[in-house]
Tab-separated table of C-alpha atoms in Angstrom:
chain	number	residue	atom	x	y	z
A	1	UNK	CA	-12.637	-36.535	33.833
A	2	UNK	CA	-16.349	-37.352	33.923
A	3	UNK	CA	-17.916	-39.251	31.055
A	4	UNK	CA	-21.438	-38.465	29.757
A	5	UNK	CA	-24.013	-40.829	31.239
A	6	UNK	CA	-27.141	-39.564	29.535
A	7	UNK	CA	-28.053	-41.150	26.193
A	8	UNK	CA	-28.592	-37.782	24.486
A	9	UNK	CA	-25.209	-36.513	25.667
A	10	UNK	CA	-23.484	-39.679	24.474
A	11	UNK	CA	-25.129	-39.429	21.047
A	12	UNK	CA	-24.187	-35.766	20.729
A	13	UNK	CA	-20.554	-36.348	21.668
A	14	UNK	CA	-20.259	-39.232	19.202
A	15	UNK	CA	-21.252	-37.100	16.225
A	16	UNK	CA	-18.378	-35.330	14.463
A	17	UNK	CA	-18.694	-31.543	14.208
A	18	UNK	CA	-19.943	-30.382	10.794
A	19	UNK	CA	-17.311	-29.222	8.343
A	20	UNK	CA	-17.459	-25.613	7.220
A	21	UNK	CA	-16.367	-24.476	3.775
A	22	UNK	CA	-13.056	-22.643	3.920
A	23	UNK	CA	-13.080	-19.270	2.145
A	24	UNK	CA	-10.930	-19.042	-0.955
A	25	UNK	CA	-7.565	-17.489	-0.190
A	26	UNK	CA	-3.982	-17.439	-1.423
A	27	UNK	CA	-2.533	-17.169	2.088
A	28	UNK	CA	-3.961	-20.222	3.868
A	29	UNK	CA	-3.607	-23.892	3.062
A	30	UNK	CA	-7.307	-24.753	3.177
A	31	UNK	CA	-8.226	-21.574	1.295
A	32	UNK	CA	-5.663	-22.285	-1.414
A	33	UNK	CA	-6.982	-25.829	-1.824
A	34	UNK	CA	-10.482	-24.424	-2.220
A	35	UNK	CA	-9.480	-21.847	-4.834
A	36	UNK	CA	-7.583	-24.530	-6.780
A	37	UNK	CA	-10.678	-26.744	-6.900
A	38	UNK	CA	-12.811	-23.931	-8.288
A	39	UNK	CA	-10.086	-22.873	-10.740
A	40	UNK	CA	-9.711	-26.439	-12.012
A	41	UNK	CA	-13.440	-26.656	-12.722
A	42	UNK	CA	-13.442	-23.334	-14.583
A	43	UNK	CA	-10.294	-24.206	-16.557
A	44	UNK	CA	-12.058	-27.237	-18.003
A	45	UNK	CA	-14.929	-25.138	-19.371
A	46	UNK	CA	-15.170	-23.816	-22.924
A	47	UNK	CA	-17.178	-20.773	-21.796
A	48	UNK	CA	-14.135	-19.008	-20.353
A	49	UNK	CA	-11.648	-17.147	-22.587
A	50	UNK	CA	-8.747	-19.041	-24.117
A	51	UNK	CA	-6.132	-17.737	-21.683
A	52	UNK	CA	-7.970	-19.436	-18.796
A	53	UNK	CA	-8.514	-22.864	-20.365
A	54	UNK	CA	-6.496	-25.947	-19.475
A	55	UNK	CA	-6.215	-26.855	-23.170
A	56	UNK	CA	-5.992	-24.659	-26.241
A	57	UNK	CA	-7.105	-25.531	-29.748
A	58	UNK	CA	-4.595	-26.244	-32.498
A	59	UNK	CA	-5.936	-24.964	-35.807
A	60	UNK	CA	-4.678	-25.572	-39.309
A	61	UNK	CA	-6.401	-24.007	-42.270
A	62	UNK	CA	-9.290	-22.821	-40.108
A	63	UNK	CA	-9.975	-26.314	-38.757
A	64	UNK	CA	-9.329	-27.627	-35.271
A	65	UNK	CA	-6.775	-30.415	-35.664
A	66	UNK	CA	-6.065	-31.086	-32.014
A	67	UNK	CA	-5.463	-29.714	-28.561
A	68	UNK	CA	-2.380	-28.844	-26.571
A	69	UNK	CA	-2.001	-28.229	-22.825
A	70	UNK	CA	-2.050	-24.650	-21.587
A	71	UNK	CA	0.205	-24.468	-18.547
A	72	UNK	CA	-0.874	-20.927	-17.670
A	73	UNK	CA	-4.603	-21.683	-17.738
A	74	UNK	CA	-4.998	-22.863	-14.136
A	75	UNK	CA	-2.775	-20.123	-12.607
A	76	UNK	CA	-4.661	-17.480	-14.605
A	77	UNK	CA	-7.939	-18.817	-13.218
A	78	UNK	CA	-6.569	-18.591	-9.672
A	79	UNK	CA	-5.551	-14.951	-10.193
A	80	UNK	CA	-8.949	-14.096	-11.701
A	81	UNK	CA	-10.768	-15.774	-8.800
A	82	UNK	CA	-8.674	-13.839	-6.294
A	83	UNK	CA	-9.484	-10.554	-8.052
A	84	UNK	CA	-13.195	-11.402	-8.221
A	85	UNK	CA	-13.225	-12.209	-4.508
A	86	UNK	CA	-11.576	-8.919	-3.560
A	87	UNK	CA	-13.927	-6.953	-5.817
A	88	UNK	CA	-17.046	-8.829	-4.747
A	89	UNK	CA	-17.840	-9.595	-8.393
A	90	UNK	CA	-18.861	-12.734	-10.228
A	91	UNK	CA	-15.773	-14.770	-11.255
A	92	UNK	CA	-17.094	-15.526	-14.742
A	93	UNK	CA	-17.787	-11.827	-15.362
A	94	UNK	CA	-14.237	-10.935	-14.314
A	95	UNK	CA	-12.737	-13.634	-16.532
A	96	UNK	CA	-14.820	-12.525	-19.518
A	97	UNK	CA	-13.604	-8.926	-19.185
A	98	UNK	CA	-10.026	-9.346	-17.943
A	99	UNK	CA	-7.443	-9.599	-20.714
A	100	UNK	CA	-3.786	-10.510	-20.400
A	101	UNK	CA	-1.704	-8.532	-22.899
A	102	UNK	CA	2.056	-9.093	-22.804
A	103	UNK	CA	1.759	-10.321	-19.225
A	104	UNK	CA	-0.210	-7.274	-18.047
A	105	UNK	CA	-3.860	-7.673	-16.971
A	106	UNK	CA	-6.259	-5.057	-18.298
A	107	UNK	CA	-10.005	-4.473	-18.233
A	108	UNK	CA	-12.293	-4.129	-21.195
A	109	UNK	CA	-13.810	-0.670	-21.584
A	110	UNK	CA	-17.315	-2.132	-21.290
A	111	UNK	CA	-16.423	-3.478	-17.840
A	112	UNK	CA	-15.102	-0.074	-16.733
A	113	UNK	CA	-18.335	1.640	-17.790
A	114	UNK	CA	-20.424	-1.070	-16.094
A	115	UNK	CA	-18.378	-0.805	-12.876
A	116	UNK	CA	-18.887	2.960	-12.710
A	117	UNK	CA	-22.622	2.702	-13.417
A	118	UNK	CA	-23.259	-0.070	-10.871
A	119	UNK	CA	-21.071	1.073	-7.963
A	120	UNK	CA	-23.826	3.277	-6.499
A	121	UNK	CA	-21.613	6.314	-5.927
A	122	UNK	CA	-22.248	8.054	-9.237
A	123	UNK	CA	-25.023	8.697	-11.682
A	124	UNK	CA	-24.906	6.809	-14.995
A	125	UNK	CA	-21.902	7.744	-17.101
A	126	UNK	CA	-22.514	10.346	-19.790
A	127	UNK	CA	-20.394	11.751	-22.620
A	128	UNK	CA	-20.000	15.170	-24.191
A	129	UNK	CA	-19.043	14.943	-27.852
A	130	UNK	CA	-18.017	18.029	-29.783
A	131	UNK	CA	-19.282	18.745	-33.255
A	132	UNK	CA	-17.233	17.234	-36.095
A	133	UNK	CA	-14.407	19.512	-37.102
A	134	UNK	CA	-12.403	19.843	-40.258
A	135	UNK	CA	-11.013	16.823	-42.020
A	136	UNK	CA	-7.248	16.577	-41.897
A	137	UNK	CA	-4.907	14.338	-43.821
A	138	UNK	CA	-2.427	12.712	-41.466
A	139	UNK	CA	0.815	11.285	-42.776
A	140	UNK	CA	2.756	8.639	-40.960
A	141	UNK	CA	5.411	6.057	-41.671
A	142	UNK	CA	5.428	2.367	-41.003
A	143	UNK	CA	8.281	-0.064	-41.268
A	144	UNK	CA	7.463	-3.111	-43.365
A	145	UNK	CA	9.440	-5.910	-45.009
A	146	UNK	CA	9.749	-5.974	-48.786
A	147	UNK	CA	11.880	-8.702	-50.373
A	148	UNK	CA	13.228	-9.600	-46.928
A	149	UNK	CA	14.431	-6.026	-46.384
A	150	UNK	CA	13.044	-3.458	-43.917
A	151	UNK	CA	11.503	-0.579	-45.818
A	152	UNK	CA	9.886	2.647	-44.626
A	153	UNK	CA	6.490	3.127	-46.259
A	154	UNK	CA	4.567	6.397	-46.063
A	155	UNK	CA	0.809	6.251	-45.619
A	156	UNK	CA	-1.946	8.831	-45.301
A	157	UNK	CA	-5.248	8.811	-43.442
A	158	UNK	CA	-8.149	11.274	-43.462
A	159	UNK	CA	-9.322	12.039	-39.928
A	160	UNK	CA	-12.012	14.354	-38.606
A	161	UNK	CA	-11.108	16.210	-35.424
A	162	UNK	CA	-13.472	15.724	-32.477
A	163	UNK	CA	-13.253	15.781	-28.690
A	164	UNK	CA	-15.018	13.773	-25.986
A	165	UNK	CA	-15.376	14.141	-22.224
A	166	UNK	CA	-16.991	11.708	-19.778
A	167	UNK	CA	-18.841	13.021	-16.723
A	168	UNK	CA	-20.905	11.780	-13.785
A	169	UNK	CA	-22.794	13.259	-10.838
A	170	UNK	CA	-21.498	12.294	-7.387
A	171	UNK	CA	-24.559	11.264	-5.378
A	172	UNK	CA	-23.225	12.267	-1.952
A	173	UNK	CA	-22.379	15.855	-2.888
A	174	UNK	CA	-24.337	16.429	-6.079
A	175	UNK	CA	-21.210	17.739	-7.778
A	176	UNK	CA	-20.502	17.072	-11.408
A	177	UNK	CA	-17.213	15.261	-11.991
A	178	UNK	CA	-15.641	15.783	-15.400
A	179	UNK	CA	-13.009	13.477	-16.799
A	180	UNK	CA	-10.076	14.527	-18.968
A	181	UNK	CA	-10.865	15.580	-22.523
A	182	UNK	CA	-9.852	13.091	-25.188
A	183	UNK	CA	-9.377	14.283	-28.751
A	184	UNK	CA	-8.382	12.964	-32.122
A	185	UNK	CA	-5.325	15.205	-31.928
A	186	UNK	CA	-4.316	13.398	-28.735
A	187	UNK	CA	-4.657	10.073	-30.538
A	188	UNK	CA	-2.373	11.382	-33.293
A	189	UNK	CA	0.206	12.777	-30.872
A	190	UNK	CA	0.275	9.624	-28.720
A	191	UNK	CA	0.519	7.341	-31.742
A	192	UNK	CA	-2.795	5.588	-31.107
A	193	UNK	CA	-4.295	6.520	-34.452
A	194	UNK	CA	-1.280	5.514	-36.529
A	195	UNK	CA	-0.955	2.101	-34.917
A	196	UNK	CA	-1.223	-0.810	-37.318
A	197	UNK	CA	-4.811	-2.081	-37.360
A	198	UNK	CA	-5.966	0.732	-35.069
A	199	UNK	CA	-9.702	1.116	-34.480
A	200	UNK	CA	-9.188	4.868	-34.215
A	201	UNK	CA	-9.297	5.053	-38.011
A	202	UNK	CA	-12.468	2.972	-38.398
A	203	UNK	CA	-14.448	3.704	-35.183
A	204	UNK	CA	-13.228	7.055	-33.844
A	205	UNK	CA	-16.426	7.932	-31.927
A	206	UNK	CA	-16.461	4.628	-30.043
A	207	UNK	CA	-12.761	4.839	-29.217
A	208	UNK	CA	-13.148	8.418	-27.957
A	209	UNK	CA	-15.878	7.325	-25.534
A	210	UNK	CA	-13.950	4.251	-24.400
A	211	UNK	CA	-10.820	6.256	-23.669
A	212	UNK	CA	-12.746	9.034	-21.897
A	213	UNK	CA	-14.534	6.501	-19.657
A	214	UNK	CA	-11.262	4.777	-18.808
A	215	UNK	CA	-9.578	8.039	-17.811
A	216	UNK	CA	-12.526	9.103	-15.650
A	217	UNK	CA	-12.606	5.741	-13.885
A	218	UNK	CA	-8.882	5.793	-13.154
A	219	UNK	CA	-9.147	9.366	-11.851
A	220	UNK	CA	-12.253	9.205	-9.608
A	221	UNK	CA	-12.734	5.486	-8.877
A	222	UNK	CA	-9.376	3.683	-9.073
A	223	UNK	CA	-10.486	1.203	-6.391
A	224	UNK	CA	-13.126	-0.144	-8.783
A	225	UNK	CA	-10.496	-0.900	-11.422
A	226	UNK	CA	-7.813	-2.017	-8.929
A	227	UNK	CA	-5.327	0.243	-10.667
A	228	UNK	CA	-5.524	-1.619	-13.980
A	229	UNK	CA	-5.698	0.011	-17.385
A	230	UNK	CA	-8.211	-0.740	-20.095
A	231	UNK	CA	-7.487	-3.214	-22.855
A	232	UNK	CA	-7.485	-0.467	-25.482
A	233	UNK	CA	-4.934	1.568	-23.521
A	234	UNK	CA	-2.526	-1.344	-23.216
A	235	UNK	CA	-2.833	-2.177	-26.907
A	236	UNK	CA	-2.358	1.468	-27.946
A	237	UNK	CA	0.833	2.077	-25.989
A	238	UNK	CA	3.512	1.781	-28.680
A	239	UNK	CA	6.930	3.211	-29.323
A	240	UNK	CA	6.120	5.881	-31.920
A	241	UNK	CA	9.140	8.061	-32.653
A	242	UNK	CA	8.689	11.514	-34.242
A	243	UNK	CA	10.878	12.208	-37.250
A	244	UNK	CA	10.985	15.990	-36.759
A	245	UNK	CA	8.511	16.784	-39.549
A	246	UNK	CA	5.321	16.042	-37.627
A	247	UNK	CA	5.234	12.382	-38.646
A	248	UNK	CA	5.648	9.259	-36.548
A	249	UNK	CA	7.694	6.203	-37.482
A	250	UNK	CA	6.328	2.897	-36.230
A	251	UNK	CA	7.977	-0.523	-36.431
A	252	UNK	CA	5.398	-3.073	-37.528
A	253	UNK	CA	7.425	-5.958	-36.140
A	254	UNK	CA	6.998	-4.528	-32.643
A	255	UNK	CA	3.222	-4.305	-33.054
A	256	UNK	CA	2.598	-7.849	-34.181
A	257	UNK	CA	2.142	-10.480	-31.528
A	258	UNK	CA	4.630	-13.320	-31.842
A	259	UNK	CA	2.858	-16.508	-32.808
A	260	UNK	CA	3.870	-19.746	-31.097
A	261	UNK	CA	5.695	-22.480	-32.937
A	262	UNK	CA	3.295	-24.392	-35.215
A	263	UNK	CA	2.432	-27.797	-33.746
A	264	UNK	CA	2.491	-31.041	-35.651
A	265	UNK	CA	-0.338	-30.971	-38.177
A	266	UNK	CA	-2.697	-33.900	-38.535
A	267	UNK	CA	-3.698	-34.713	-42.096
A	268	UNK	CA	-7.271	-33.516	-42.566
A	269	UNK	CA	-7.918	-36.200	-45.218
A	270	UNK	CA	-7.395	-39.020	-42.732
A	271	UNK	CA	-10.484	-39.881	-40.739
A	272	UNK	CA	-10.166	-40.292	-36.986
A	273	UNK	CA	-11.640	-43.799	-37.230
A	274	UNK	CA	-8.997	-44.751	-39.787
A	275	UNK	CA	-6.288	-43.381	-37.531
A	276	UNK	CA	-7.630	-45.369	-34.572
A	277	UNK	CA	-7.920	-48.521	-36.708
A	278	UNK	CA	-4.355	-48.203	-37.963
A	279	UNK	CA	-3.078	-47.672	-34.433
A	280	UNK	CA	-4.970	-50.737	-33.186
A	281	UNK	CA	-3.710	-52.840	-36.100
A	282	UNK	CA	-0.114	-51.807	-35.428
A	283	UNK	CA	-0.561	-52.615	-31.741
A	284	UNK	CA	-1.975	-56.055	-32.589
A	285	UNK	CA	0.934	-56.826	-34.940
A	286	UNK	CA	3.434	-55.783	-32.290
A	287	UNK	CA	1.702	-57.993	-29.731
A	288	UNK	CA	1.672	-60.954	-32.148
A	289	UNK	CA	5.356	-60.472	-32.919
A	290	UNK	CA	6.187	-60.336	-29.226
A	291	UNK	CA	4.152	-63.491	-28.567
A	292	UNK	CA	5.940	-65.329	-31.405
A	293	UNK	CA	9.340	-64.336	-30.063
A	294	UNK	CA	8.327	-65.462	-26.579
A	295	UNK	CA	7.056	-68.814	-27.901
A	296	UNK	CA	10.287	-69.369	-29.853
A	297	UNK	CA	12.368	-68.656	-26.799
A	298	UNK	CA	10.291	-71.082	-24.737
A	299	UNK	CA	10.699	-73.825	-27.411
A	300	UNK	CA	14.469	-73.407	-27.474
A	301	UNK	CA	14.607	-73.608	-23.702
A	302	UNK	CA	12.477	-76.770	-23.770
A	303	UNK	CA	14.758	-78.438	-26.348
A	304	UNK	CA	17.805	-77.579	-24.271
A	305	UNK	CA	16.207	-79.106	-21.176
A	306	UNK	CA	15.310	-82.281	-23.151
A	307	UNK	CA	18.844	-82.736	-24.430
A	308	UNK	CA	20.204	-82.293	-20.920
A	309	UNK	CA	17.775	-84.879	-19.575
A	310	UNK	CA	18.758	-87.435	-22.245
A	311	UNK	CA	22.423	-86.944	-21.414
A	312	UNK	CA	21.766	-87.461	-17.709
A	313	UNK	CA	19.735	-90.697	-18.257
A	314	UNK	CA	22.249	-92.378	-20.638
A	315	UNK	CA	23.685	-95.597	-19.008
A	316	UNK	CA	27.298	-95.342	-17.887
A	317	UNK	CA	30.062	-97.274	-19.706
A	318	UNK	CA	31.232	-100.118	-17.367
A	319	UNK	CA	33.411	-102.017	-19.847
A	320	UNK	CA	36.679	-100.924	-18.276
A	321	UNK	CA	35.644	-101.811	-14.732
A	322	UNK	CA	36.980	-105.067	-13.199
A	323	UNK	CA	35.352	-106.945	-10.408
A	324	UNK	CA	37.513	-108.212	-7.598
C-alpha cells in the first residue's frame, strides 16, 4: 500500500473527518442519544408545561414549599420531540399544546385551528352559527357525598339552543368542505353539558366552535392531528347514564382527578437560613462528638501500650537461681 509523499496529502490524511450531527430518532443509537440530550435540556426549563419538567413544585397553602422529582418528565419530552419531528413543527409549540389526560395525549383546540389555517391546503377556518333559539331548562343528577354517604342531587341549568358548523375552501378544487354540525342538544345528549365544571354552561359559543373545528380537522385533515383528539373532547368523554326520564346521572367521583399523596410539608414560619444553620450546627456537634470518641479510644489504646511496655521492662526475679 502506497503512503502519501506530498505534504498536502499527508496533512489532509492526518486530519480527522468532521463529525456530523445525528438526526433525532427513537430507532438508532446515535439518534436516541441526541433526542435524550435535547429532552434533558427542555425538561430543566420552567417554560414547558408541568408534565414535561424534571421536577414539579410542592405547594402548601398556595406557597411553593419544595420540589419533587418527576419521573415521567424526560420520557414525555422525548415523545413530544418525536411528534414534533414527524410533524415538522417547533418542539416548544407542540409541548405547549399537547396535553396528557389519563395517559392519552390530546391537542388543544387552538392548535387544531392553527394547524388547519397554516397547512396551505385550505382557506382560513370559518364558522356558521345559528341564531339563538329558545331557552330550555335542563335537569340532571349528580352523585355527591353528604355526611360520608353517596347522595343523588338534582340540579337544573338554563341553556339556549344553538348550532355551529365549521367550513373551509379546499384550494386545489375550490370546493367548500363542511364539518359536522355541533349543537347544544348534542352536548346534552352526550353528557358534555352536564359534566361537573363544564365550560358548556359558561362559554357555550366558544365550546361550539372548538368542537366543530376539532370534528372538521379529524374528518378532512387527520394527518395534521396524527389521529389525536382535542383536549376538550377527552375531558368531556364521561360515563353519563340515562335514567329513563330524559335525565343523566353522573358520578362526581369519576370526574375528579385523583390527587397524589401530600408530600412532607415544610413549616412556612421557619426561614431557610435558620434551617441551614440548624443543620450545620447539628453536623458540627456530630463531628465534635465523633472526634471526642476517637480521641478517647486513642488514649485508652495508648495507656494499654504503656502498661504493656512497663511489664516488659521490669527486671526479672533471680533470687531463686543458683550459680554453679
